[in-house]
Amino acid sequence: MGAAVISAYDVSKSFRVYDVGTGKGVLGAFKRRYYSKQALRGVSFDIGEGEIVALLGENGAGKSTLIKTLTGIIYPDRGTVSVLGMEPHAERVGLMKRIGVVFGAHPQLYPSLPPIDTFNYMRVMFGIPQKDFDRRLDYFLGIMNLRDVYRRQVRLLSLGERMKCNVVASLLHMPKVVIMDEPLIGVDAVSAFALRKALLDMRERHRTTFLISTHITADVELLAERVLLIDDGRLLFNGSKDQLKRMFGNKKQLRLQFGGRPAVNLAKYGKVLEQKENFARIEIDAKAEKSRRVLGLLADKDLLNYSVTDPGLGYILGKLYSRSRRSRSGK
Amino acid sequence: MFENLPKYLAGARIGIKSDIAYRMDWVLFVAFQIVSPFVMIFVWNAIYAHTGVTTIGGFRLYELYAYFFVIGAAAGLSSLQLQGAMEAEIQSGSIAVSFTRPLGYVAQLVSGDLSGKLFAMAIVSVPILIIVTLVLGLHMSAALVLLFALELAIGYVIATLIGFIIGSLSVFFTDIGGFAAVVESVALLLGGAIVPFTMFPQLLVSIVSVLPFQFMFYVPAATFVGAISLSDAVGTFTVALVWILVLYVCAALLWNRARRSINAVGV
């Protein structure tokens, strides 16, 4: 890891929001109850050059607020933010020359024009030499399977196609730092895989740093080494993907298909999660996977089929969120 | 400033391309600028015929014809539009995208607005004004054309500042369509877009002549048709400059606050 290219120290931000009155009559819409929503509560972290970090959290946890703070759109109430040594909201224009930002929810493409017009606009906006532009565009269009669509009006493209073009528009100037807020909404598995490969390649060649907020666990599994997990405006976890997995013990799941009702007592091997007529799912200690005892079970003559799987990231996140929710409500 | 010129030009190009992407709509928009003065012309024909006078408020009927065509052209530049663009971006949260460009937000906003208007001006308003001048036999001089262009520019600056102020309010009020409609109506009426304000009662004339709206419509239109002399027109510049200064300070103070309050929350 190199020097920190993105850092946040004790960042807090609150918004004034309101609920609208709900009643049977339309006049209920005039009633408002204002309150303050604390979106970020003292978030601190550093991201080094060349790191790929996933920003995770439930809906409304504060991910987008954090990203908007890092990109200079929002002024933090308290704390300091720095990207490439610049204070984003104070030095926004200078910073934007050197970073790439993708908002999945806000496509930057002109809807009435084909994506190529937006790409060309980016070429001038970021002063990309024509030769580099042509080469990079050709590369991205190829790997993302966009050659047939980039001259078609954006309005007529599918959601995934628009998203892919949106990402391409933010990468053409080869930014040093890329910050993305849910960039792959609606992108098919093949293109998403190709894009992840392209991002890894960018990191390999240019030591590009990536911070990606996502709900797609494959983004985390295949791309990120480190995870920042935000929950209710706080940084709940900051560490490697493997550390995250170990937080709930290093467990694996064993799925077993028997010829008939199993004769062995499965509880002996681990925690039985599910047991039906001739099927069972048990959780075992990862270290015990190759133990004599477990191997003995797998050699059982009644066992027709089995598989061993890591607990999915979704499972771990679910556990983390519910634990945090319990501690917040004081139970 | 000039290092960013290619960026503004590229922004203008893509903005105009986007504007004319739907050709039929754009043609009708152009047609509107030709048709709408005729509505006023019919009304004033009826008034002059009914009253039997040759001049009202210093205008002869054919001067009013020209007046309303110039109003149409001036409205192309000086109608309040900036607030609409700001409101849309702030409401939808797409202002975040503008902030990811390596250009100042206000510069992006104004250059986008101005380029579209100048384009329409060049291919619609200028030909219309040339035809009107020739058909009605108006006297033109280089000095008059220059003064007219300067007045249009002043009108644009004032309209843009007012639009920007209303647009900034969108950060606090979200939906500012109502504000804009009120200010727009007042600007059209007191600016002389519906009736040249020299036809108003004396008291109202003296109030209106210290307000900024006259520069958006009346001053350029009256100059063009020769209803105010060159020296009188130049005399209005002091009022215009004071207003530009006042509006600029208000806009800067307000935006400084609004900018910090942009949170694009939830969008």
XYZ file of C-alpha atoms in Angstrom:
598
model
C 0.000 0.000 0.000
C 1.343 3.442 -0.903
C 0.628 6.802 0.685
C -3.030 7.578 1.399
C -4.728 8.994 -1.694
C -8.168 9.110 -0.111
C -8.560 9.906 3.540
C -11.382 10.899 5.813
C -11.010 11.958 9.400
C -13.959 12.177 11.789
C -16.386 13.131 9.032
C -19.913 13.963 10.136
C -22.873 15.255 8.202
C -26.504 15.754 9.055
C -29.458 16.813 6.950
C -32.731 18.440 7.769
C -35.414 16.212 6.374
C -39.169 16.019 6.865
C -41.962 13.526 6.844
C -45.109 14.571 5.084
C -48.406 14.161 6.889
C -50.356 11.143 5.825
C -54.073 11.417 5.981
C -57.020 10.582 3.847
C -57.400 14.102 2.526
C -54.937 15.753 0.155
C -54.381 18.619 2.583
C -52.367 16.235 4.758
C -49.557 16.887 2.287
C -49.203 20.388 3.777
C -48.279 19.002 7.185
C -44.608 18.498 7.720
C -42.587 17.175 10.591
C -38.983 18.320 10.351
C -36.116 16.515 11.957
C -32.401 16.144 11.582
C -30.997 12.985 10.068
C -27.436 12.174 11.001
C -26.090 10.639 7.784
C -22.430 10.319 8.827
C -21.165 10.056 12.405
C -17.429 10.531 12.683
C -16.184 8.356 9.844
C -12.390 7.965 9.514
C -10.310 5.844 7.128
C -7.386 5.923 4.691
C -7.121 4.356 1.263
C -3.673 3.886 -0.253
C -2.560 4.198 -3.851
C -3.550 1.211 -5.966
C -6.063 -0.178 -3.499
C -9.466 -1.430 -4.555
C -11.916 -0.864 -1.755
C -15.597 -1.792 -1.620
C -17.923 0.500 0.289
C -20.767 -1.563 1.693
C -23.796 -0.818 3.770
C -27.552 -1.170 3.805
C -29.824 1.276 2.015
C -29.728 4.616 3.800
C -26.560 3.733 5.736
C -24.658 6.780 4.456
C -22.663 5.390 1.515
C -23.808 7.954 -1.018
C -23.385 10.797 1.444
C -19.813 9.672 2.035
C -19.155 9.472 -1.702
C -20.667 12.911 -2.285
C -18.453 14.256 0.476
C -15.347 12.673 -1.066
C -16.221 14.162 -4.465
C -16.799 17.675 -3.148
C -20.532 17.818 -3.754
C -21.369 17.920 -0.059
C -19.607 19.999 2.583
C -18.966 17.940 5.717
C -20.327 19.465 8.955
C -17.271 18.313 10.832
C -14.027 16.513 10.092
C -11.705 16.626 7.119
C -11.628 14.877 3.785
C -8.731 14.674 1.379
C -8.415 13.110 -2.068
C -5.029 13.232 -3.817
C -4.018 15.767 -1.210
C -6.860 18.130 -2.102
C -9.884 19.182 -0.091
C -12.710 18.099 -2.416
C -15.296 20.842 -1.840
C -12.680 23.609 -1.817
C -10.595 22.391 -4.767
C -13.291 20.609 -6.729
C -12.362 21.765 -10.231
C -8.685 20.878 -9.829
C -9.552 17.547 -8.244
C -12.011 16.580 -10.966
C -9.283 16.784 -13.599
C -7.539 13.889 -11.884
C -10.303 11.635 -10.647
C -13.167 9.753 -12.256
C -16.605 9.654 -10.678
C -19.522 7.412 -11.566
C -22.997 7.801 -10.125
C -25.045 4.805 -11.189
C -28.194 6.697 -10.247
C -27.240 9.757 -12.301
C -26.062 8.874 -15.775
C -23.950 11.580 -17.333
C -24.937 10.670 -20.888
C -27.082 13.081 -22.891
C -30.314 11.096 -23.291
C -31.222 12.552 -26.690
C -27.809 11.866 -28.222
C -25.720 8.736 -28.785
C -23.042 7.909 -26.166
C -20.264 8.804 -28.618
C -21.258 12.467 -28.279
C -20.778 12.311 -24.513
C -17.472 10.463 -24.983
C -16.252 13.186 -27.336
C -17.364 15.830 -24.868
C -15.275 14.092 -22.198
C -12.323 14.053 -24.605
C -12.376 17.850 -24.773
C -13.385 18.305 -21.138
C -10.380 16.326 -19.893
C -8.019 17.266 -22.735
C -7.446 13.656 -23.803
C -5.147 13.421 -26.872
C -7.103 12.066 -29.852
C -4.826 9.030 -30.275
C -5.176 7.985 -26.625
C -8.898 8.622 -26.779
C -9.372 6.431 -29.854
C -7.307 3.627 -28.369
C -9.025 3.674 -24.967
C -12.492 3.988 -26.423
C -11.852 1.088 -28.760
C -10.631 -0.991 -25.824
C -13.626 -0.257 -23.612
C -16.196 -0.663 -26.375
C -14.640 -4.018 -27.184
C -14.508 -5.496 -23.711
C -17.915 -4.148 -22.712
C -19.601 -5.295 -25.898
C -20.761 -1.793 -26.834
C -19.683 -1.551 -30.460
C -23.214 -1.985 -31.753
C -24.782 0.575 -29.478
C -22.469 3.525 -28.951
C -23.854 5.390 -31.970
C -27.478 4.823 -30.953
C -29.517 7.408 -29.053
C -29.071 6.837 -25.308
C -32.838 6.892 -24.748
C -33.072 3.728 -26.851
C -30.422 1.781 -24.937
C -31.146 -0.776 -22.251
C -30.430 0.085 -18.616
C -27.301 -2.062 -18.581
C -26.000 -0.567 -21.830
C -26.474 2.939 -20.454
C -24.699 1.997 -17.242
C -21.743 0.578 -19.137
C -21.430 3.699 -21.299
C -21.720 5.788 -18.147
C -18.740 3.993 -16.619
C -16.728 4.261 -19.843
C -17.311 8.044 -19.946
C -15.708 8.365 -16.501
C -12.646 6.229 -17.278
C -11.533 7.647 -20.645
C -9.195 10.193 -19.070
C -7.434 7.453 -17.082
C -8.022 9.049 -13.701
C -5.639 8.349 -10.802
C -8.560 7.743 -8.476
C -11.957 6.338 -9.400
C -14.918 6.740 -7.081
C -18.068 4.893 -8.072
C -21.511 4.842 -6.485
C -23.338 1.704 -7.582
C -21.882 1.695 -11.073
C -23.186 -1.668 -12.261
C -26.953 -1.469 -11.781
C -28.523 -3.649 -14.451
C -25.263 -4.720 -16.074
C -25.230 -8.340 -17.274
C -22.814 -10.838 -15.705
C -20.526 -11.094 -18.745
C -20.051 -7.323 -19.066
C -19.674 -6.893 -15.321
C -16.969 -9.527 -15.332
C -15.184 -7.803 -18.238
C -15.404 -4.449 -16.519
C -13.964 -5.838 -13.294
C -11.098 -7.281 -15.310
C -10.541 -3.900 -16.944
C -10.455 -2.174 -13.564
C -7.957 -4.691 -12.215
C -5.879 -4.124 -15.322
C -5.981 -0.343 -14.804
C -4.783 -0.829 -11.254
C -2.009 -3.143 -12.438
C -0.706 -0.734 -15.055
C -1.390 2.692 -13.586
C -1.764 2.005 -9.867
C -5.252 3.443 -10.059
C -7.124 3.569 -6.765
C -10.777 2.520 -6.654
C -13.513 3.094 -4.125
C -16.710 1.373 -5.182
C -20.004 1.440 -3.386
C -22.031 -1.585 -4.375
C -24.717 -4.062 -3.419
C -23.390 -6.690 -5.802
C -21.443 -9.214 -3.738
C -19.544 -10.389 -6.829
C -17.976 -6.911 -7.038
C -16.567 -7.500 -3.591
C -15.639 -11.139 -4.145
C -13.875 -10.587 -7.461
C -12.570 -7.044 -7.217
C -12.065 -5.594 -3.787
C -9.364 -6.543 -1.311
C -10.635 -4.296 1.390
C -14.088 -3.535 2.685
C -15.413 -0.395 4.358
C -18.739 -1.152 5.923
C -20.991 1.713 6.876
C -23.939 1.261 9.150
C -26.172 4.066 10.381
C -23.502 6.632 9.519
C -20.712 4.830 11.384
C -17.823 2.845 10.041
C -18.726 -0.610 11.298
C -15.874 -2.472 9.668
C -12.643 -1.519 7.923
C -10.444 -4.403 6.901
C -9.699 -7.096 4.380
C -12.348 -9.288 2.859
C -10.845 -12.306 4.611
C -10.935 -10.568 7.995
C -14.594 -9.855 7.396
C -15.276 -13.490 6.706
C -13.382 -14.577 9.816
C -15.445 -12.267 12.004
C -18.095 -14.930 12.324
C -15.677 -17.765 12.745
C -14.153 -19.404 9.772
C -17.115 -21.554 8.837
C -18.005 -23.617 5.833
C -21.226 -25.229 4.810
C -21.544 -28.893 3.984
C -24.529 -29.933 1.840
C -25.171 -33.623 1.950
C -27.476 -35.761 -0.208
C -28.089 -39.278 1.147
C -29.667 -42.332 -0.440
C -32.102 -42.552 2.428
C -32.477 -41.267 5.965
C -28.866 -40.821 7.203
C -27.821 -43.345 9.806
C -25.120 -41.088 11.320
C -25.724 -38.431 13.951
C -24.909 -35.235 12.003
C -24.812 -33.020 15.093
C -21.512 -34.708 15.901
C -19.830 -32.946 12.937
C -21.113 -29.444 13.293
C -24.200 -27.267 13.643
C -27.118 -28.735 11.730
C -28.720 -25.897 9.777
C -31.292 -27.940 7.903
C -32.269 -31.584 7.785
C -34.897 -33.183 5.590
C -35.702 -36.764 4.633
C -32.411 -37.444 2.807
C -30.824 -34.018 2.626
C -28.885 -32.055 5.244
C -26.983 -28.831 5.534
C -24.436 -28.489 8.334
C -22.008 -25.801 9.314
C -18.492 -26.974 10.105
C -15.329 -25.299 11.213
C -13.305 -24.422 8.102
C -10.234 -25.980 9.652
C -12.117 -29.237 10.161
C -12.895 -29.579 6.471
C -10.113 -32.093 5.957
C -10.190 -33.625 9.409
C -10.371 -37.373 9.645
C -13.819 -37.109 11.180
C -15.349 -35.077 8.362
C -13.588 -37.120 5.716
C -15.080 -40.168 7.351
C -18.523 -38.679 6.967
C -17.898 -37.934 3.310
C -16.884 -41.549 2.773
C -20.195 -42.762 4.228
C -21.645 -45.360 1.881
C -25.133 -43.853 2.053
C -23.886 -40.431 0.920
C -24.701 -39.927 -2.772
C -23.472 -36.389 -3.277
C -21.974 -33.510 -1.315
C -20.628 -29.976 -1.709
C -18.578 -27.675 0.500
C -19.190 -23.941 0.239
C -17.903 -20.786 1.877
C -20.620 -18.778 3.572
C -21.623 -16.111 1.056
C -20.733 -12.507 1.732
C -24.452 -11.787 1.821
C -24.812 -14.159 4.759
C -21.977 -12.468 6.674
C -23.302 -8.996 5.956
C -26.764 -10.035 7.043
C -25.352 -11.240 10.367
C -23.344 -8.046 10.838
C -26.270 -5.751 10.095
C -28.653 -7.563 12.380
C -26.082 -7.587 15.196
C -25.559 -3.858 14.776
C -29.296 -3.216 14.689
C -29.723 -5.150 17.920
C -26.995 -3.166 19.670
C -28.489 0.112 18.421
C -31.913 -0.707 19.813
C -30.192 -1.603 23.082
C -31.183 -5.261 23.199
C -10.553 31.799 -18.661
C -9.391 31.170 -22.239
C -7.776 27.832 -21.414
C -11.287 26.563 -20.763
C -12.673 27.935 -24.023
C -12.525 24.572 -25.861
C -14.503 23.021 -22.988
C -17.211 25.682 -23.248
C -17.359 25.280 -27.017
C -17.632 21.506 -26.676
C -20.348 22.039 -24.067
C -22.154 24.421 -26.412
C -21.890 21.950 -29.270
C -23.327 19.022 -27.331
C -25.986 21.247 -25.728
C -27.195 22.546 -29.084
C -27.081 19.064 -30.624
C -29.177 17.853 -27.726
C -31.630 20.761 -28.182
C -32.213 20.041 -31.837
C -32.331 16.245 -31.447
C -36.095 16.392 -31.852
C -36.349 18.338 -35.070
C -40.104 18.855 -35.247
C -40.230 20.275 -31.741
C -37.413 22.636 -32.533
C -39.074 23.840 -35.746
C -42.253 24.591 -33.827
C -40.250 26.434 -31.216
C -38.845 28.595 -34.019
C -42.290 29.063 -35.512
C -43.522 30.306 -32.147
C -41.122 33.230 -32.291
C -42.568 34.228 -35.659
C -46.226 33.643 -34.811
C -46.380 35.148 -31.342
C -45.654 38.801 -32.369
C -48.585 38.550 -34.784
C -50.913 37.960 -31.856
C -49.845 41.301 -30.345
C -50.030 42.952 -33.774
C -53.664 41.915 -34.206
C -54.524 43.271 -30.772
C -52.841 46.620 -31.448
C -54.352 46.894 -34.927
C -57.741 46.660 -33.296
C -56.831 49.279 -30.662
C -55.476 51.813 -33.171
C -58.434 51.269 -35.527
C -60.934 51.606 -32.700
C -59.453 54.749 -31.129
C -58.549 56.375 -34.424
C -55.310 57.909 -33.094
C -51.979 57.705 -34.902
C -49.666 57.441 -31.904
C -50.074 55.897 -28.465
C -47.337 56.381 -25.877
C -45.108 57.808 -28.604
C -45.489 54.746 -30.867
C -46.924 54.761 -34.334
C -48.654 51.512 -35.309
C -45.916 50.252 -37.638
C -43.332 50.950 -34.921
C -45.319 48.712 -32.629
C -45.171 45.955 -35.252
C -41.394 46.155 -35.174
C -41.450 46.573 -31.396
C -43.122 43.213 -30.849
C -40.810 41.404 -33.236
C -37.848 42.792 -31.296
C -39.541 41.760 -28.054
C -39.722 38.231 -29.493
C -36.015 38.321 -30.269
C -35.112 39.837 -26.890
C -37.269 37.249 -25.131
C -35.181 34.580 -26.824
C -32.253 35.897 -24.796
C -33.851 37.516 -21.753
C -36.682 35.215 -20.797
C -36.043 33.651 -17.411
C -34.713 30.168 -18.089
C -31.694 29.539 -15.935
C -33.798 28.755 -12.868
C -35.522 25.924 -14.731
C -32.243 24.194 -15.485
C -31.050 24.635 -11.895
C -34.315 23.427 -10.418
C -34.260 20.308 -12.586
C -30.686 19.465 -11.585
C -31.233 20.145 -7.904
C -34.516 18.244 -7.756
C -33.243 15.189 -9.575
C -29.823 15.230 -7.939
C -28.149 15.229 -11.348
C -26.340 18.369 -10.169
C -23.878 15.794 -8.799
C -22.885 15.017 -12.388
C -22.222 18.691 -13.171
C -19.996 18.770 -10.118
C -17.884 15.922 -11.475
C -16.796 18.045 -14.447
C -13.540 19.978 -14.151
C -15.346 23.286 -14.719
C -17.068 25.694 -12.339
C -20.761 24.912 -11.900
C -21.979 28.434 -12.627
C -19.770 28.628 -15.711
C -21.221 25.347 -16.998
C -24.729 26.549 -16.309
C -24.379 29.940 -17.960
C -22.389 28.731 -20.955
C -24.962 26.033 -21.624
C -27.791 28.543 -21.404
C -26.078 31.224 -23.449
C -24.886 28.968 -26.247
C -28.372 27.609 -26.900
C -29.831 31.104 -26.898
C -27.148 32.548 -29.169
C -27.664 29.699 -31.603
C -31.405 30.367 -31.784
C -30.662 34.099 -32.037
C -28.313 33.605 -34.966
C -30.529 31.399 -37.036
C -33.978 32.750 -36.121
C -34.000 36.185 -34.508
C -31.378 37.889 -36.651
C -33.065 36.963 -39.963
C -36.462 37.993 -38.543
C -35.100 41.370 -37.454
C -33.450 41.967 -40.838
C -36.713 41.204 -42.625
C -38.697 43.440 -40.246
C -36.227 46.293 -40.773
C -36.451 46.014 -44.547
C -40.218 45.548 -44.749
C -41.028 48.403 -42.357
C -38.249 50.638 -43.684
C -36.707 51.307 -40.263
C -33.633 53.525 -40.144
C -30.559 51.589 -39.102
C -27.039 52.755 -38.423
C -23.951 50.966 -37.254
C -24.128 52.876 -33.958
C -27.743 51.835 -33.455
C -27.009 48.168 -34.168
C -24.070 48.218 -31.753
C -26.133 49.910 -29.069
C -28.939 47.394 -29.626
C -26.512 44.489 -29.255
C -25.121 46.014 -26.077
C -28.617 46.446 -24.673
C -29.478 42.835 -25.468
C -26.327 41.799 -23.626
C -27.311 43.915 -20.615
C -30.804 42.387 -20.726
C -29.290 38.921 -20.828
C -27.022 39.597 -17.849
C -29.930 40.915 -15.785
C -32.238 38.052 -16.746
C -29.490 35.549 -15.992
C -28.799 37.027 -12.567
C -32.504 37.017 -11.708
C -32.866 33.449 -13.013
C -29.806 32.393 -11.040
C -31.162 33.906 -7.828
C -34.504 32.111 -8.246
C -32.686 28.914 -9.218
C -30.514 29.072 -6.084
C -33.680 29.204 -3.995
C -34.416 25.737 -5.338
C -31.775 24.417 -2.914
C -33.997 25.562 -0.042
C -37.482 25.281 -1.547
C -36.914 22.432 -4.026
C -39.780 23.438 -6.303
C -39.505 27.050 -7.431
C -41.918 26.949 -10.403
C -44.256 29.309 -8.535
C -41.523 31.874 -7.778
C -40.434 31.800 -11.386
C -43.976 32.242 -12.700
C -44.577 35.279 -10.463
C -41.291 36.968 -11.328
C -41.676 36.131 -15.013
C -45.161 37.730 -15.167
C -43.952 40.835 -13.367
C -40.899 41.019 -15.649
C -42.999 40.679 -18.791
C -45.486 43.333 -17.694
C -43.110 45.863 -16.125
C -40.429 45.092 -18.708
C -42.702 46.253 -21.504
C -43.119 42.895 -23.234
C -46.916 43.157 -23.296
C -47.379 46.950 -23.433
C -44.567 49.476 -23.947
C -44.458 50.962 -20.465
C -44.498 54.513 -21.826
C -48.221 53.861 -22.158
C -48.557 53.372 -18.392
C -49.740 56.167 -16.064
C -46.974 58.625 -15.183
C -46.480 57.359 -11.623
C -46.002 53.792 -12.810
C -43.608 54.947 -15.535
C -41.380 56.622 -12.982
C -41.350 53.482 -10.822
C -40.712 51.132 -13.737
C -37.881 53.276 -15.060
C -35.816 52.555 -11.947
C -36.533 48.796 -11.998
C -34.334 46.280 -13.846
C -37.026 44.631 -15.983
C -37.078 47.363 -18.668
C -33.619 46.237 -19.814
C -34.856 42.759 -20.596
C -37.449 43.911 -23.143
C -38.388 47.571 -23.438
C -35.017 49.295 -23.772
C -33.648 47.173 -26.664
C -37.026 47.093 -28.450
C -37.625 50.838 -28.156
C -34.062 51.570 -29.270
C -34.447 49.333 -32.291
C -37.598 51.047 -33.513
C -36.191 54.505 -32.763
C -38.667 55.311 -29.981
C -35.849 56.406 -27.676
C -32.880 58.411 -28.803
C -29.353 57.072 -28.622
C -28.427 59.497 -25.858
C -31.505 58.568 -23.788
C -30.676 54.915 -24.233
C -27.116 55.468 -23.034
C -28.568 57.423 -20.109
C -30.356 54.281 -18.874
C -27.043 52.468 -18.525
C -26.344 53.887 -15.079
C -29.546 52.304 -13.763
C -28.635 49.050 -15.525
C -25.143 48.974 -14.032
C -26.418 49.624 -10.523
C -28.899 46.755 -10.907
C -26.281 44.409 -12.304
C -24.092 45.175 -9.305
C -26.929 44.715 -6.801
C -28.179 41.503 -8.395
C -24.650 40.160 -8.661
C -23.971 40.702 -4.965
C -27.315 39.104 -4.037
C -26.656 36.146 -6.347
C -23.148 35.623 -4.983
C -24.243 35.784 -1.334
C -27.198 33.509 -1.899
C -25.246 30.956 -3.918
C -22.507 30.895 -1.330
C -25.094 29.770 1.211
C -26.980 27.520 -1.174
C -23.829 25.735 -2.302
C -23.122 24.628 1.261
C -26.671 23.415 1.661
C -26.721 21.210 -1.411
C -26.950 17.713 -0.099
C -28.567 15.835 -2.971
C -29.937 13.649 -0.185
C -31.830 10.597 -1.298
C -31.289 11.280 -4.978
